[in-house]
PDB file of C-alpha atoms and ligand atoms in Angstrom:
ATOM      1  CA  MET A   1      66.333  89.667 134.526  1.00 61.00           C
ATOM      2  CA  GLY A   2      63.279  91.527 133.961  1.00 78.00           C
ATOM      3  CA  ARG A   3      63.112  95.311 134.019  1.00 84.00           C
ATOM      4  CA  THR A   4      60.076  97.354 135.186  1.00 91.00           C
ATOM      5  CA  ALA A   5      59.782 100.951 133.911  1.00 94.00           C
ATOM      6  CA  ARG A   6      60.369 103.501 136.862  1.00 95.00           C
ATOM      7  CA  LEU A   7      59.426 106.940 137.578  1.00 97.00           C
ATOM      8  CA  PHE A   8      62.915 108.777 138.862  1.00 98.00           C
ATOM      9  CA  VAL A   9      63.003 112.075 140.442  1.00 98.00           C
ATOM     10  CA  VAL A  10      66.156 114.139 140.381  1.00 98.00           C
ATOM     11  CA  SER A  11      66.340 117.059 142.646  1.00 97.00           C
ATOM     12  CA  GLY A  12      69.182 119.046 144.222  1.00 96.00           C
ATOM     13  CA  PRO A  13      70.298 122.792 144.089  1.00 93.00           C
ATOM     14  CA  ALA A  14      70.731 124.982 141.563  1.00 88.00           C
ATOM     15  CA  GLY A  15      74.527 124.542 140.259  1.00 89.00           C
ATOM     16  CA  VAL A  16      75.086 121.074 141.608  1.00 94.00           C
ATOM     17  CA  GLY A  17      74.951 119.550 138.170  1.00 93.00           C
ATOM     18  CA  LYS A  18      71.521 117.795 138.207  1.00 94.00           C
ATOM     19  CA  GLY A  19      71.400 118.584 134.432  1.00 92.00           C
ATOM     20  CA  THR A  20      74.889 117.386 133.376  1.00 94.00           C
ATOM     21  CA  LEU A  21      74.593 113.772 135.357  1.00 97.00           C
ATOM     22  CA  VAL A  22      70.905 113.416 133.687  1.00 96.00           C
ATOM     23  CA  SER A  23      72.074 113.778 130.136  1.00 94.00           C
ATOM     24  CA  LYS A  24      75.124 111.834 130.799  1.00 97.00           C
ATOM     25  CA  VAL A  25      73.107 108.651 131.930  1.00 97.00           C
ATOM     26  CA  ARG A  26      70.583 109.218 128.939  1.00 95.00           C
ATOM     27  CA  GLU A  27      73.821 109.099 126.588  1.00 95.00           C
ATOM     28  CA  ARG A  28      74.197 105.916 127.980  1.00 94.00           C
ATOM     29  CA  ARG A  29      70.618 104.750 128.245  1.00 94.00           C
ATOM     30  CA  PRO A  30      68.926 106.918 125.542  1.00 93.00           C
ATOM     31  CA  SER A  31      65.633 104.918 126.010  1.00 92.00           C
ATOM     32  CA  ILE A  32      65.105 106.721 129.572  1.00 95.00           C
ATOM     33  CA  GLY A  33      62.574 109.623 128.976  1.00 94.00           C
ATOM     34  CA  LEU A  34      63.310 112.933 129.895  1.00 94.00           C
ATOM     35  CA  PRO A  35      60.271 115.209 129.874  1.00 94.00           C
ATOM     36  CA  VAL A  36      60.538 118.689 128.578  1.00 94.00           C
ATOM     37  CA  SER A  37      58.998 120.924 131.461  1.00 95.00           C
ATOM     38  CA  ALA A  38      57.215 124.052 130.877  1.00 97.00           C
ATOM     39  CA  THR A  39      58.336 127.158 132.556  1.00 98.00           C
ATOM     40  CA  THR A  40      57.484 130.952 132.741  1.00 98.00           C
ATOM     41  CA  ARG A  41      61.447 131.930 133.033  1.00 96.00           C
ATOM     42  CA  LYS A  42      62.852 133.503 130.267  1.00 96.00           C
ATOM     43  CA  PRO A  43      65.347 131.310 128.303  1.00 96.00           C
ATOM     44  CA  ARG A  44      68.888 131.603 128.795  1.00 92.00           C
ATOM     45  CA  PRO A  45      71.282 132.366 125.835  1.00 92.00           C
ATOM     46  CA  GLY A  46      71.414 129.092 124.093  1.00 95.00           C
ATOM     47  CA  GLU A  47      68.253 127.391 125.080  1.00 96.00           C
ATOM     48  CA  ILE A  48      65.611 126.320 122.672  1.00 97.00           C
ATOM     49  CA  ASP A  49      62.135 126.486 123.289  1.00 97.00           C
ATOM     50  CA  GLY A  50      60.566 122.907 123.279  1.00 95.00           C
ATOM     51  CA  VAL A  51      64.192 121.422 123.753  1.00 93.00           C
ATOM     52  CA  SER A  52      65.161 122.937 126.769  1.00 92.00           C
ATOM     53  CA  TYR A  53      61.634 123.899 128.228  1.00 95.00           C
ATOM     54  CA  HIS A  54      58.682 124.800 126.990  1.00 96.00           C
ATOM     55  CA  PHE A  55      58.751 128.748 127.522  1.00 98.00           C
ATOM     56  CA  LEU A  56      55.369 130.282 127.932  1.00 98.00           C
ATOM     57  CA  SER A  57      54.003 133.169 129.187  1.00 98.00           C
ATOM     58  CA  ASN A  58      52.148 133.713 132.841  1.00 97.00           C
ATOM     59  CA  ASP A  59      48.621 133.589 130.675  1.00 98.00           C
ATOM     60  CA  GLU A  60      49.532 130.269 128.711  1.00 98.00           C
ATOM     61  CA  PHE A  61      50.761 128.824 132.132  1.00 98.00           C
ATOM     62  CA  ASP A  62      47.622 129.400 134.002  1.00 98.00           C
ATOM     63  CA  ALA A  63      45.649 128.346 130.761  1.00 98.00           C
ATOM     64  CA  ARG A  64      47.524 124.760 131.055  1.00 97.00           C
ATOM     65  CA  VAL A  65      47.410 124.862 134.831  1.00 97.00           C
ATOM     66  CA  GLU A  66      43.472 125.482 134.407  1.00 98.00           C
ATOM     67  CA  ALA A  67      42.991 122.315 131.741  1.00 98.00           C
ATOM     68  CA  GLY A  68      44.746 120.271 134.249  1.00 97.00           C
ATOM     69  CA  GLU A  69      47.645 119.641 131.779  1.00 96.00           C
ATOM     70  CA  PHE A  70      50.491 119.343 134.406  1.00 97.00           C
ATOM     71  CA  LEU A  71      51.283 116.217 136.589  1.00 95.00           C
ATOM     72  CA  GLU A  72      52.904 118.745 139.181  1.00 96.00           C
ATOM     73  CA  TRP A  73      53.826 122.527 139.064  1.00 97.00           C
ATOM     74  CA  ALA A  74      55.709 124.713 141.574  1.00 95.00           C
ATOM     75  CA  GLN A  75      57.002 128.327 142.061  1.00 94.00           C
ATOM     76  CA  VAL A  76      60.605 127.874 142.163  1.00 89.00           C
ATOM     77  CA  HIS A  77      62.866 130.620 143.093  1.00 82.00           C
ATOM     78  CA  THR A  78      60.629 133.604 141.212  1.00 86.00           C
ATOM     79  CA  ASN A  79      59.052 131.912 138.370  1.00 95.00           C
ATOM     80  CA  ARG A  80      56.527 128.730 137.895  1.00 97.00           C
ATOM     81  CA  TYR A  81      57.911 125.329 136.524  1.00 97.00           C
ATOM     82  CA  GLY A  82      55.523 122.144 135.499  1.00 97.00           C
ATOM     83  CA  THR A  83      55.664 118.659 134.249  1.00 97.00           C
ATOM     84  CA  LEU A  84      53.239 117.881 131.705  1.00 95.00           C
ATOM     85  CA  LYS A  85      51.324 114.548 132.251  1.00 93.00           C
ATOM     86  CA  CYS A  86      51.155 113.678 128.577  1.00 91.00           C
ATOM     87  CA  GLU A  87      54.822 113.574 128.178  1.00 89.00           C
ATOM     88  CA  VAL A  88      55.368 111.207 131.249  1.00 94.00           C
ATOM     89  CA  ASP A  89      52.931 109.301 130.460  1.00 91.00           C
ATOM     90  CA  ALA A  90      53.673 108.546 126.812  1.00 89.00           C
ATOM     91  CA  CYS A  91      57.177 107.255 128.220  1.00 89.00           C
ATOM     92  CA  LEU A  92      55.801 105.178 130.837  1.00 90.00           C
ATOM     93  CA  SER A  93      53.159 103.348 128.300  1.00 91.00           C
ATOM     94  CA  ARG A  94      56.199 102.665 126.094  1.00 91.00           C
ATOM     95  CA  GLY A  95      57.659 100.805 129.164  1.00 93.00           C
ATOM     96  CA  ASP A  96      60.520 103.449 129.273  1.00 94.00           C
ATOM     97  CA  SER A  97      61.486 104.821 132.561  1.00 96.00           C
ATOM     98  CA  VAL A  98      61.296 108.347 133.411  1.00 97.00           C
ATOM     99  CA  ILE A  99      63.542 110.856 134.731  1.00 97.00           C
ATOM    100  CA  LEU A 100      61.754 114.147 136.251  1.00 97.00           C
ATOM    101  CA  GLU A 101      64.518 116.653 136.982  1.00 96.00           C
ATOM    102  CA  ILE A 102      62.229 118.675 139.202  1.00 95.00           C
ATOM    103  CA  ASP A 103      62.440 120.785 142.216  1.00 93.00           C
ATOM    104  CA  MET A 104      62.043 119.100 145.663  1.00 93.00           C
ATOM    105  CA  GLN A 105      58.318 120.665 146.239  1.00 93.00           C
ATOM    106  CA  GLY A 106      57.634 119.054 142.848  1.00 95.00           C
ATOM    107  CA  GLY A 107      59.391 115.841 143.644  1.00 96.00           C
ATOM    108  CA  GLN A 108      56.826 115.513 147.101  1.00 94.00           C
ATOM    109  CA  ASN A 109      53.744 116.266 145.008  1.00 95.00           C
ATOM    110  CA  VAL A 110      55.143 113.459 142.497  1.00 96.00           C
ATOM    111  CA  ARG A 111      55.078 110.935 145.167  1.00 95.00           C
ATOM    112  CA  LYS A 112      51.728 111.464 146.316  1.00 94.00           C
ATOM    113  CA  ILE A 113      50.716 110.608 142.714  1.00 92.00           C
ATOM    114  CA  TYR A 114      53.215 107.760 141.947  1.00 94.00           C
ATOM    115  CA  PRO A 115      53.944 106.327 145.429  1.00 95.00           C
ATOM    116  CA  ASP A 116      56.356 104.314 143.739  1.00 95.00           C
ATOM    117  CA  ALA A 117      58.377 107.029 142.391  1.00 96.00           C
ATOM    118  CA  VAL A 118      62.556 106.892 143.120  1.00 98.00           C
ATOM    119  CA  LEU A 119      63.406 110.213 144.560  1.00 98.00           C
ATOM    120  CA  ILE A 120      66.987 111.042 144.366  1.00 98.00           C
ATOM    121  CA  PHE A 121      68.832 113.915 145.805  1.00 98.00           C
ATOM    122  CA  ILE A 122      72.151 115.253 144.457  1.00 98.00           C
ATOM    123  CA  ASP A 123      74.388 116.896 146.636  1.00 97.00           C
ATOM    124  CA  PRO A 124      77.271 119.273 146.265  1.00 97.00           C
ATOM    125  CA  PRO A 125      80.726 117.951 147.586  1.00 96.00           C
ATOM    126  CA  SER A 126      80.457 121.223 149.726  1.00 96.00           C
ATOM    127  CA  TRP A 127      78.657 124.447 150.052  1.00 95.00           C
ATOM    128  CA  ASP A 128      81.685 126.646 149.183  1.00 95.00           C
ATOM    129  CA  VAL A 129      81.934 124.436 145.778  1.00 95.00           C
ATOM    130  CA  LEU A 130      78.241 124.744 145.128  1.00 94.00           C
ATOM    131  CA  VAL A 131      78.475 128.690 145.331  1.00 92.00           C
ATOM    132  CA  GLN A 132      81.736 128.533 142.947  1.00 91.00           C
ATOM    133  CA  ARG A 133      79.837 126.585 140.499  1.00 90.00           C
ATOM    134  CA  LEU A 134      76.787 128.774 140.594  1.00 88.00           C
ATOM    135  CA  ARG A 135      78.906 132.157 140.244  1.00 88.00           C
ATOM    136  CA  GLY A 136      80.725 130.306 137.370  1.00 85.00           C
ATOM    137  CA  ARG A 137      78.081 129.250 135.481  1.00 79.00           C
ATOM    138  CA  GLY A 138      77.853 133.178 134.728  1.00 77.00           C
ATOM    139  CA  THR A 139      74.325 132.887 134.368  1.00 76.00           C
ATOM    140  CA  GLU A 140      72.974 134.406 137.159  1.00 78.00           C
ATOM    141  CA  THR A 141      72.935 138.067 138.334  1.00 86.00           C
ATOM    142  CA  GLU A 142      73.562 138.874 142.330  1.00 87.00           C
ATOM    143  CA  GLU A 143      69.975 138.868 143.282  1.00 88.00           C
ATOM    144  CA  SER A 144      69.104 135.460 141.330  1.00 86.00           C
ATOM    145  CA  LEU A 145      72.353 133.785 142.904  1.00 89.00           C
ATOM    146  CA  SER A 146      71.022 134.766 146.459  1.00 91.00           C
ATOM    147  CA  VAL A 147      67.679 133.388 145.971  1.00 89.00           C
ATOM    148  CA  ARG A 148      68.924 130.479 144.425  1.00 89.00           C
ATOM    149  CA  LEU A 149      71.386 129.897 147.602  1.00 92.00           C
ATOM    150  CA  LYS A 150      68.530 130.606 149.812  1.00 93.00           C
ATOM    151  CA  THR A 151      66.360 127.871 148.285  1.00 91.00           C
ATOM    152  CA  ALA A 152      69.662 125.556 148.148  1.00 94.00           C
ATOM    153  CA  GLU A 153      69.753 125.942 151.947  1.00 95.00           C
ATOM    154  CA  ARG A 154      66.036 124.956 152.423  1.00 94.00           C
ATOM    155  CA  GLU A 155      66.489 121.950 149.830  1.00 94.00           C
ATOM    156  CA  LEU A 156      69.667 120.744 151.860  1.00 96.00           C
ATOM    157  CA  ALA A 157      67.625 120.930 155.172  1.00 96.00           C
ATOM    158  CA  LEU A 158      65.155 118.071 153.555  1.00 94.00           C
ATOM    159  CA  ALA A 159      67.383 116.098 151.406  1.00 96.00           C
ATOM    160  CA  HIS A 160      67.257 113.560 154.610  1.00 96.00           C
ATOM    161  CA  THR A 161      63.426 112.789 152.894  1.00 95.00           C
ATOM    162  CA  TYR A 162      64.504 111.624 149.748  1.00 97.00           C
ATOM    163  CA  ASP A 163      65.166 108.002 149.021  1.00 98.00           C
ATOM    164  CA  VAL A 164      68.783 108.066 147.594  1.00 98.00           C
ATOM    165  CA  ARG A 165      71.330 110.392 147.791  1.00 98.00           C
ATOM    166  CA  ILE A 166      74.280 110.950 145.364  1.00 98.00           C
ATOM    167  CA  VAL A 167      77.277 113.591 146.021  1.00 98.00           C
ATOM    168  CA  ASN A 168      78.033 114.831 142.270  1.00 97.00           C
ATOM    169  CA  ASP A 169      81.921 115.539 143.423  1.00 96.00           C
ATOM    170  CA  ASP A 170      83.709 113.510 140.582  1.00 96.00           C
ATOM    171  CA  LEU A 171      81.193 113.646 137.587  1.00 96.00           C
ATOM    172  CA  GLU A 172      82.190 110.160 136.192  1.00 96.00           C
ATOM    173  CA  GLU A 173      81.636 108.519 139.730  1.00 97.00           C
ATOM    174  CA  ALA A 174      78.487 110.488 140.024  1.00 98.00           C
ATOM    175  CA  VAL A 175      77.070 109.437 136.569  1.00 97.00           C
ATOM    176  CA  CYS A 176      77.918 105.704 137.365  1.00 97.00           C
ATOM    177  CA  GLU A 177      76.419 105.910 140.787  1.00 98.00           C
ATOM    178  CA  LEU A 178      73.068 107.408 139.147  1.00 98.00           C
ATOM    179  CA  GLU A 179      72.997 104.746 136.691  1.00 97.00           C
ATOM    180  CA  ARG A 180      73.514 101.899 139.440  1.00 97.00           C
ATOM    181  CA  THR A 181      70.678 103.274 141.244  1.00 97.00           C
ATOM    182  CA  ILE A 182      68.230 103.400 138.280  1.00 97.00           C
ATOM    183  CA  GLU A 183      69.151  99.771 137.532  1.00 95.00           C
ATOM    184  CA  THR A 184      68.835  98.653 140.907  1.00 96.00           C
ATOM    185  CA  PHE A 185      65.401 100.176 140.870  1.00 96.00           C
ATOM    186  CA  GLU A 186      64.288  99.187 137.733  1.00 95.00           C
ATOM    187  CA  THR A 187      65.082  95.031 138.559  1.00 93.00           C
ATOM    188  CA  GLU A 188      64.212  95.367 142.248  1.00 86.00           C
TER     189      GLU A 188
HETATM  190  P1  LIG B   1      66.619 126.517 136.005  1.00 94.60           P
HETATM  191  O1  LIG B   1      65.840 127.930 135.958  1.00 94.60           O
HETATM  192  O2  LIG B   1      67.829 126.765 136.651  1.00 94.60           O
HETATM  193  O3  LIG B   1      66.481 125.955 134.623  1.00 94.60           O
HETATM  194  O4  LIG B   1      65.563 125.572 137.106  1.00 94.60           O
HETATM  195  C1  LIG B   1      65.371 125.863 138.291  1.00 94.60           C
HETATM  196  C2  LIG B   1      64.798 124.940 138.996  1.00 94.60           C
HETATM  197  O5  LIG B   1      63.784 124.413 138.549  1.00 94.60           O
HETATM  198  C3  LIG B   1      65.694 123.606 138.997  1.00 94.60           C
HETATM  199  O6  LIG B   1      65.887 123.211 140.488  1.00 94.60           O
HETATM  200  C4  LIG B   1      64.995 122.575 138.673  1.00 94.60           C
HETATM  201  O7  LIG B   1      65.138 121.215 139.203  1.00 94.60           O
HETATM  202  C5  LIG B   1      63.571 123.365 138.645  1.00 94.60           C
HETATM  203  N1  LIG B   1      62.519 122.467 137.723  1.00 94.60           N
HETATM  204  C6  LIG B   1      62.783 122.307 136.045  1.00 94.60           C
HETATM  205  N2  LIG B   1      61.490 121.773 135.639  1.00 94.60           N
HETATM  206  C7  LIG B   1      60.732 121.696 136.637  1.00 94.60           C
HETATM  207  C8  LIG B   1      59.453 121.202 136.735  1.00 94.60           C
HETATM  208  O8  LIG B   1      58.673 120.602 135.839  1.00 94.60           O
HETATM  209  N3  LIG B   1      58.942 121.005 137.834  1.00 94.60           N
HETATM  210  C9  LIG B   1      59.198 121.645 139.088  1.00 94.60           C
HETATM  211  N4  LIG B   1      58.580 121.588 140.414  1.00 94.60           N
HETATM  212  N5  LIG B   1      60.608 122.086 138.947  1.00 94.60           N
HETATM  213  C10 LIG B   1      61.280 122.037 138.164  1.00 94.60           C
END
């Protein structure tokens, strides 16, 4: 059966494990493109510029917005994040699907430009588990934790607007479900 390259958006609250899920799926399907986003956030320990994100100053981010280089960008929590058009187009023109791991504002904006984009929401097993995971990550101050939880509340309330929802309870099961979802839409 033939496959069609599709654009997938994966969103969900901070701490839900989107990053782990997406990287596990890419281990199994390395051809899927995962564009590196740009952000004005400061790197966390261990994050590498150009790999984790393109870390930009506010002025550099403004210049790229001005130059029309973003497919979408949004203010998330207290920083700006954006997807660079050139990275997405490079994958799609090779015939490879693309996963964008972006927030829900970004997801809705991508849908306007690519109406065929498949929007996938990752749910936590429960609110308490989400709070525990986010605390356990140890990268957030109490202030940034509370900002992320407020954003999470808003995102969960809008999750029904997404095409597919996957609960990240058992990681292996969630990875399989994400992989199956991708295959289903590629062969649709
Ligand atoms: P973090 O600071 O934890 O790396 O990411 C915070 C949020 O920014 C996450 O919800 C993530 O999905 C979102 N995000 C990362 N890259 C992009 C992007 O390119 N565009 C948008 N709209 N959101 C992004």
